[in-house]
């Protein structure tokens, strides 16, 4: 019996719609596979702030952080702003509060989805560092000037070691479902001192993880390979700005936001959310593609499975991924992918595609779906 306490923050716009879809899929997994999820739902949203002035506090995040994981829809409405003129975004506050230094952004070209490349296989996890690197100087003192301006790239050993540990353990977790078990560092140590340290720490961590293959490319050549030869990548890890850019190139390779999940994690905390926002333009119509959110929920179970050594959680995650994959292959297809199905129809199809059981012998469900 696998049991977890999950904090749920549905948020704004299509957030609650896709969270409901993911919870419907998870509820079916509870019925079928001996999983128990105890939810606590938190109503933090830009809409709540507009109505009441209430926003997430450090005390809220301390409480939320006691749960095993956070399932997050999307938060923010363009016309709801705090006193400094910035949008409300609990996801940004949680990143700082929990020290979520790595953003995991997996992309896969699913059969049935048209990407812009000839390549028929794209299956990679981009890990972007999110606490230092090129954004390290955000709070630095600076004299405003029209003649010169600077930013600062800082790499620390402590964060880099944690980041690379995550990269290698993710490669190990992915390998259980048939990926090669390989980590590539994208960097610029030929020209940036900070990246000399980044590369040095990478080499040390790679040596401690000899069961996982590794490679290093300069970020410029490595970016070209993403487009010309994406099959060479399994896990990609990079610093803050390189990872930001490369993760969005990666999403563009596989059909866009509706199928792109993400997870912001530290060694102790995880916030699982789709890559997209609240999509106010389609909210309330029941037409949002729930795929990215459902895949984010699967990432949550995969992360819990890896951290807790819980093989059942890992297998349920893979079952959800397989069900999403066969739904993308045979339809019904959501509108952003050229179909006409609504949120509920896609969700029901994913639920029907779940296997009756997830025992260790059920890997062929995933393999059969074309991985
Ligand atoms: P968005 O991702 O919400 O929408 C961009 C476009 O993609 C829209 O046309 C939308 O209809 C479409 N789209 C997004 N998700 C979709 C889905 N699941 N199915 C079908 N179509 C989908 O980005 P935006 O419009 O720039 O931002 C809207 C709001 O969301 C803003 O307030 C922004 O700050 C917020 N936002 C929040 C997060 C987050 O919570 N992590 C991330 C990005 C943006
Ligand atoms: Mn970005």
Coordinates of C-alpha atoms and ligand atoms in Angstrom, one line a residue:
X1 CA 0.0 0.0 0.0
X2 CA 1.4 3.3 -1.1
X3 CA 0.0 6.4 0.7
X4 CA 0.9 10.0 0.3
X5 CA -0.3 13.4 1.5
X6 CA -0.6 15.8 -1.4
X7 CA -1.2 19.6 -1.3
X8 CA -3.3 20.8 -4.2
X9 CA -3.3 24.3 -5.5
X10 CA -5.7 24.6 -8.5
X11 CA -5.1 28.3 -9.0
X12 CA -6.6 30.4 -11.8
X13 CA -8.1 30.0 -15.2
X14 CA -7.7 26.5 -16.6
X15 CA -5.7 25.5 -13.6
X16 CA -8.7 24.1 -11.7
X17 CA -10.0 22.4 -14.9
X18 CA -6.7 20.5 -15.6
X19 CA -6.2 19.8 -11.9
X20 CA -9.6 18.2 -11.8
X21 CA -8.6 16.1 -14.8
X22 CA -5.4 14.9 -13.2
X23 CA -7.2 14.1 -10.0
X24 CA -9.7 12.0 -11.9
X25 CA -6.9 10.0 -13.4
X26 CA -5.2 9.6 -10.0
X27 CA -8.6 8.6 -8.5
X28 CA -8.8 5.8 -11.0
X29 CA -5.2 4.7 -10.1
X30 CA -6.3 4.7 -6.4
X31 CA -9.2 2.4 -7.3
X32 CA -7.1 0.0 -9.4
X33 CA -3.6 -0.1 -8.0
X34 CA -3.6 0.2 -4.2
X35 CA -2.6 3.8 -4.1
X36 CA -4.0 6.2 -1.5
X37 CA -3.6 10.0 -1.9
X38 CA -4.8 12.3 0.9
X39 CA -5.4 15.7 -0.6
X40 CA -5.5 19.0 1.1
X41 CA -6.7 21.7 -1.3
X42 CA -5.4 25.3 -0.9
X43 CA -7.3 28.1 -2.6
X44 CA -4.4 30.4 -3.5
X45 CA -5.0 32.2 -6.7
X46 CA -4.9 35.7 -8.3
X47 CA -8.7 35.6 -8.2
X48 CA -8.7 35.1 -4.4
X49 CA -6.2 38.0 -4.1
X50 CA -8.5 40.2 -6.2
X51 CA -11.5 39.3 -4.0
X52 CA -10.0 39.3 -0.6
X53 CA -6.4 40.6 -0.7
X54 CA -5.2 37.2 0.7
X55 CA -2.0 35.8 -0.8
X56 CA 0.2 32.9 0.1
X57 CA 2.5 33.5 3.2
X58 CA 5.6 31.9 4.6
X59 CA 3.4 30.2 7.3
X60 CA 1.1 28.8 4.5
X61 CA 4.2 27.5 2.7
X62 CA 5.6 25.9 5.9
X63 CA 2.3 24.1 6.3
X64 CA 2.0 23.1 2.6
X65 CA 5.7 22.0 2.7
X66 CA 4.8 19.3 5.3
X67 CA 2.9 17.4 2.6
X68 CA 4.8 14.9 0.5
X69 CA 4.4 16.9 -2.7
X70 CA 2.5 19.8 -4.2
X71 CA 0.2 19.5 -7.3
X72 CA -0.2 22.9 -8.8
X73 CA -2.4 24.0 -11.7
X74 CA -1.5 27.4 -12.9
X75 CA -1.7 30.8 -11.2
X76 CA -1.8 34.4 -12.4
X77 CA -4.2 36.6 -14.2
X78 CA -2.7 39.4 -16.3
X79 CA -4.9 42.1 -14.8
X80 CA -4.3 41.1 -11.1
X81 CA -1.2 42.7 -9.8
X82 CA 0.5 43.2 -6.4
X83 CA 1.7 46.5 -5.0
X84 CA 5.0 46.4 -7.1
X85 CA 3.1 45.9 -10.3
X86 CA 4.0 42.2 -10.6
X87 CA 1.6 39.4 -11.1
X88 CA 0.7 37.0 -8.3
X89 CA 2.5 33.7 -8.6
X90 CA 2.7 31.2 -5.7
X91 CA 4.9 29.0 -7.9
X92 CA 7.6 31.7 -7.8
X93 CA 7.3 32.2 -4.0
X94 CA 7.5 28.4 -3.4
X95 CA 10.6 28.1 -5.5
X96 CA 12.4 30.6 -3.2
X97 CA 10.7 29.3 0.1
X98 CA 11.6 25.7 -0.5
X99 CA 14.9 26.3 -2.3
X100 CA 13.7 24.5 -5.4
X101 CA 17.0 24.7 -7.3
X102 CA 16.2 22.4 -10.2
X103 CA 13.4 22.6 -12.7
X104 CA 12.8 19.3 -14.4
X105 CA 11.3 19.8 -17.9
X106 CA 10.8 16.5 -19.8
X107 CA 9.8 16.5 -23.4
X108 CA 8.8 13.6 -25.6
X109 CA 7.6 13.5 -29.1
X110 CA 4.6 11.3 -28.7
X111 CA 3.3 9.2 -31.6
X112 CA 0.4 11.1 -33.1
X113 CA 1.8 14.5 -32.4
X114 CA 3.5 16.5 -35.2
X115 CA 6.8 18.1 -34.3
X116 CA 8.7 20.4 -36.6
X117 CA 11.6 17.9 -37.0
X118 CA 12.1 14.9 -39.2
X119 CA 13.4 13.1 -36.1
X120 CA 10.8 10.5 -35.0
X121 CA 12.4 10.2 -31.5
X122 CA 12.7 13.0 -29.0
X123 CA 12.7 11.9 -25.4
X124 CA 14.7 14.1 -23.1
X125 CA 14.6 15.7 -19.7
X126 CA 16.0 19.2 -19.5
X127 CA 17.1 20.2 -16.0
X128 CA 17.5 23.9 -15.5
X129 CA 19.2 25.2 -12.3
X130 CA 16.9 27.9 -10.9
X131 CA 18.7 29.6 -8.0
X132 CA 22.0 31.0 -9.3
X133 CA 24.0 30.9 -12.6
X134 CA 23.2 33.9 -14.8
X135 CA 20.5 35.1 -12.4
X136 CA 22.8 35.2 -9.4
X137 CA 23.1 39.0 -9.4
X138 CA 19.4 39.8 -9.4
X139 CA 19.5 41.5 -6.0
X140 CA 22.9 43.1 -6.5
X141 CA 23.3 46.9 -5.9
X142 CA 23.7 48.7 -9.2
X143 CA 24.0 52.3 -10.4
X144 CA 21.6 52.9 -13.3
X145 CA 23.5 53.9 -16.4
X146 CA 22.8 54.4 -20.0
X147 CA 26.5 53.6 -20.8
X148 CA 27.0 50.2 -19.3
X149 CA 25.2 47.5 -17.4
X150 CA 26.2 44.1 -16.0
X151 CA 24.8 40.9 -14.8
X152 CA 26.6 38.3 -12.8
X153 CA 27.0 34.6 -13.4
X154 CA 27.9 32.7 -10.2
X155 CA 28.2 29.0 -9.8
X156 CA 28.6 27.4 -6.4
X157 CA 29.9 23.9 -5.6
X158 CA 27.1 23.3 -3.1
X159 CA 24.3 24.0 -5.6
X160 CA 26.0 22.3 -8.5
X161 CA 26.6 19.1 -6.5
X162 CA 22.9 19.0 -5.6
X163 CA 21.9 19.8 -9.1
X164 CA 24.0 17.0 -10.7
X165 CA 22.9 14.5 -8.0
X166 CA 19.4 15.2 -9.2
X167 CA 20.4 14.8 -12.8
X168 CA 22.0 11.4 -12.3
X169 CA 19.2 10.1 -10.1
X170 CA 16.7 11.2 -12.7
X171 CA 18.6 9.4 -15.4
X172 CA 18.6 6.3 -13.2
X173 CA 14.8 6.6 -12.6
X174 CA 14.2 7.1 -16.3
X175 CA 16.3 4.2 -17.2
X176 CA 13.7 1.9 -15.5
X177 CA 11.4 2.6 -18.4
X178 CA 13.9 2.1 -21.2
X179 CA 15.9 5.3 -21.7
X180 CA 19.7 4.9 -21.9
X181 CA 20.6 6.3 -18.5
X182 CA 22.8 9.2 -19.7
X183 CA 23.4 12.8 -18.6
X184 CA 24.8 15.6 -20.7
X185 CA 26.1 18.9 -19.3
X186 CA 25.7 21.9 -21.6
X187 CA 28.1 24.6 -20.5
X188 CA 30.6 27.3 -21.7
X189 CA 33.8 26.4 -19.8
X190 CA 35.9 27.5 -22.8
X191 CA 35.0 31.2 -22.0
X192 CA 33.4 31.5 -18.6
X193 CA 35.3 31.0 -15.3
X194 CA 32.1 30.1 -13.5
X195 CA 31.6 27.3 -16.0
X196 CA 35.1 25.9 -15.4
X197 CA 33.9 25.2 -11.8
X198 CA 30.5 23.9 -13.1
X199 CA 32.3 21.4 -15.4
X200 CA 34.8 20.4 -12.6
X201 CA 31.9 19.5 -10.2
X202 CA 30.1 17.7 -13.0
X203 CA 33.1 15.5 -13.6
X204 CA 33.3 14.7 -9.9
X205 CA 29.6 13.8 -9.6
X206 CA 29.8 11.8 -12.9
X207 CA 32.6 9.8 -11.5
X208 CA 30.5 8.9 -8.5
X209 CA 27.7 7.7 -10.8
X210 CA 29.6 5.5 -13.1
X211 CA 26.6 3.3 -13.8
X212 CA 25.1 6.3 -15.8
X213 CA 26.8 7.5 -19.0
X214 CA 27.7 11.2 -19.3
X215 CA 28.8 13.7 -22.0
X216 CA 29.6 17.4 -22.1
X217 CA 29.1 19.9 -24.9
X218 CA 29.6 23.6 -25.2
X219 CA 26.2 25.2 -25.1
X220 CA 26.4 26.5 -28.6
X221 CA 27.2 23.2 -30.3
X222 CA 24.9 21.4 -27.9
X223 CA 22.0 23.6 -28.9
X224 CA 22.6 22.8 -32.5
X225 CA 22.5 19.0 -31.7
X226 CA 19.1 19.5 -30.0
X227 CA 17.7 20.3 -33.4
X228 CA 19.8 18.2 -35.7
X229 CA 20.2 15.1 -33.6
X230 CA 17.9 15.2 -30.5
X231 CA 18.3 11.4 -30.2
X232 CA 21.7 11.8 -28.6
X233 CA 20.1 13.3 -25.5
X234 CA 18.6 11.7 -22.4
X235 CA 19.0 14.0 -19.4
X236 CA 20.4 17.5 -20.2
X237 CA 21.6 19.6 -17.3
X238 CA 22.6 23.3 -17.4
X239 CA 22.8 26.5 -15.5
X240 CA 20.0 29.0 -15.2
X241 CA 19.9 31.0 -18.4
X242 CA 21.2 28.2 -20.7
X243 CA 18.7 25.8 -19.2
X244 CA 15.9 28.4 -19.6
X245 CA 16.5 28.8 -23.3
X246 CA 17.3 25.1 -24.1
X247 CA 14.2 23.8 -22.2
X248 CA 12.0 26.0 -24.4
X249 CA 13.7 24.9 -27.6
X250 CA 13.0 21.3 -26.4
X251 CA 9.3 22.1 -25.8
X252 CA 9.1 23.5 -29.3
X253 CA 10.4 20.2 -30.7
X254 CA 7.5 18.1 -29.4
X255 CA 4.3 20.1 -30.1
X256 CA 4.1 22.8 -27.4
X257 CA 2.5 23.7 -24.1
X258 CA -0.4 21.3 -24.0
X259 CA 1.9 18.3 -23.7
X260 CA 4.8 19.9 -21.6
X261 CA 4.9 19.0 -17.9
X262 CA 7.3 20.3 -15.3
X263 CA 8.5 19.8 -11.8
X264 CA 10.3 22.3 -9.6
X265 CA 12.2 20.2 -7.0
X266 CA 14.8 20.3 -4.3
X267 CA 16.1 17.2 -2.5
X268 CA 13.1 17.5 -0.1
X269 CA 10.3 19.4 -1.8
X270 CA 8.5 19.1 -5.2
X271 CA 6.0 21.3 -6.9
X272 CA 4.4 19.6 -10.0
X273 CA 2.7 21.7 -12.6
X274 CA 2.2 22.0 -16.3
X275 CA 4.6 24.3 -18.2
X276 CA 1.6 26.4 -19.3
X277 CA -0.2 29.2 -17.5
X278 CA -3.8 29.9 -16.6
X279 CA -4.8 30.4 -20.3
X280 CA -7.6 33.0 -19.5
X281 CA -8.5 33.0 -23.2
X282 CA -9.9 29.4 -23.1
X283 CA -10.8 29.2 -19.3
X284 CA -14.3 28.0 -18.3
X285 CA -15.0 26.4 -21.7
X286 CA -13.9 22.8 -20.9
X287 CA -11.5 22.7 -23.8
X288 CA -8.1 22.9 -22.2
X289 CA -5.7 20.1 -23.0
X290 CA -5.2 18.2 -19.7
X291 CA -2.2 16.2 -21.0
X292 CA 0.6 18.4 -19.5
X293 CA -1.1 18.4 -16.1
X294 CA -1.8 14.7 -16.1
X295 CA 1.9 14.1 -17.1
X296 CA 2.9 16.4 -14.2
X297 CA 0.9 14.3 -11.8
X298 CA 2.8 11.2 -13.2
X299 CA 6.1 13.0 -12.6
X300 CA 5.0 13.6 -9.0
X301 CA 4.5 9.8 -8.5
X302 CA 7.8 9.1 -10.3
X303 CA 9.6 11.6 -8.0
X304 CA 8.0 10.1 -4.9
X305 CA 8.8 6.6 -6.2
X306 CA 12.5 7.4 -6.7
X307 CA 12.9 9.3 -3.4
X308 CA 11.0 6.7 -1.3
X309 CA 12.2 3.6 -3.1
X310 CA 8.6 3.0 -3.8
X311 CA 8.4 0.8 -6.9
X312 CA 4.6 0.8 -7.0
X313 CA 4.5 4.6 -7.3
X314 CA 7.0 4.4 -10.1
X315 CA 5.0 1.8 -12.0
X316 CA 1.8 3.8 -11.6
X317 CA 3.6 6.8 -13.0
X318 CA 4.6 4.8 -16.0
X319 CA 1.1 3.4 -16.4
X320 CA -0.3 7.0 -16.6
X321 CA 2.4 7.9 -19.1
X322 CA 1.5 4.9 -21.2
X323 CA -2.2 5.8 -21.1
X324 CA -1.5 9.4 -22.2
X325 CA 0.7 8.1 -24.9
X326 CA -1.9 5.7 -26.4
X327 CA -4.5 8.5 -26.2
X328 CA -2.3 10.8 -28.1
X329 CA -1.7 8.1 -30.7
X330 CA -5.3 7.0 -31.3
X331 CA -7.3 10.1 -30.1
X332 CA -9.5 11.7 -29.0
X333 CA -7.2 14.7 -29.6
X334 CA -7.5 18.1 -27.9
X335 CA -7.9 21.3 -30.0
X336 CA -4.3 22.6 -29.5
X337 CA -3.2 19.4 -31.2
X338 CA -5.5 19.8 -34.2
X339 CA -8.5 17.7 -32.8
X340 CA -11.8 18.7 -31.4
X341 CA -12.0 16.9 -28.0
X342 CA -12.7 18.7 -24.8
X343 CA -10.9 18.3 -21.4
X344 CA -13.3 15.7 -20.1
X345 CA -13.2 13.6 -23.3
X346 CA -9.4 13.5 -23.3
X347 CA -9.4 12.7 -19.6
X348 CA -11.9 9.8 -19.9
X349 CA -9.8 8.4 -22.8
X350 CA -6.7 8.4 -20.6
X351 CA -8.6 6.7 -17.8
X352 CA -9.9 4.0 -20.1
X353 CA -6.4 3.4 -21.4
X354 CA -5.0 2.7 -17.9
X355 CA -4.0 -1.0 -17.6
X356 CA -6.0 -3.2 -15.2
X357 CA -2.9 -3.8 -13.0
X358 CA 0.6 -2.5 -12.7
X359 CA 2.8 -5.4 -11.8
X360 CA 6.5 -5.6 -12.8
X361 CA 5.5 -7.6 -15.8
X362 CA 3.4 -4.8 -17.3
X363 CA 6.3 -2.8 -18.9
X364 CA 5.1 -4.0 -22.3
X365 CA 2.2 -1.6 -22.0
X366 CA 4.7 1.2 -22.1
X367 CA 6.9 -0.4 -24.8
X368 CA 3.9 -1.2 -27.0
X369 CA 3.0 2.5 -26.9
X370 CA 6.1 3.2 -28.9
X371 CA 8.7 4.4 -26.5
Ligands
LIG1 P1 -0.6 30.5 -21.1 O1 0.4 29.3 -21.0 O2 -1.6 30.6 -20.1 O3 -1.3 30.5 -22.5 C1 -0.6 30.7 -23.8 C2 -1.4 30.1 -24.9 O4 -1.4 28.7 -24.9 C3 -2.9 30.6 -24.8 O5 -3.4 30.8 -26.1 C4 -3.6 29.4 -24.2 O6 -4.9 29.2 -24.6 C5 -2.7 28.2 -24.7 N1 -2.7 27.1 -23.8 C6 -2.0 27.0 -22.6 N2 -2.2 25.9 -22.0 C7 -3.1 25.2 -22.7 C8 -3.7 23.9 -22.6 N3 -3.5 23.1 -21.5 N4 -4.6 23.5 -23.6 C9 -4.8 24.3 -24.6 N5 -4.2 25.5 -24.8 C10 -3.4 26.0 -23.9 O7 0.4 31.8 -21.1 P2 0.0 33.4 -21.0 O8 -1.3 33.6 -21.8 O9 1.2 34.1 -21.4 O10 -0.3 33.6 -19.5 C11 -1.6 33.6 -18.9 C12 -1.5 33.8 -17.4 O11 -0.8 32.6 -16.8 C13 -0.7 35.0 -16.9 O12 -1.3 35.6 -15.8 C14 0.7 34.4 -16.6 O13 1.4 35.1 -15.6 C15 0.3 33.0 -16.0 N6 1.3 32.0 -16.0 C16 1.4 31.2 -15.0 C17 2.3 30.1 -15.0 C18 2.4 29.2 -13.8 O14 1.4 29.1 -13.0 N7 3.4 28.4 -13.6 C19 3.2 30.0 -16.0 C20 3.0 30.8 -17.2 C21 2.1 31.8 -17.1
LIG2 MN1 11.5 30.6 -19.9

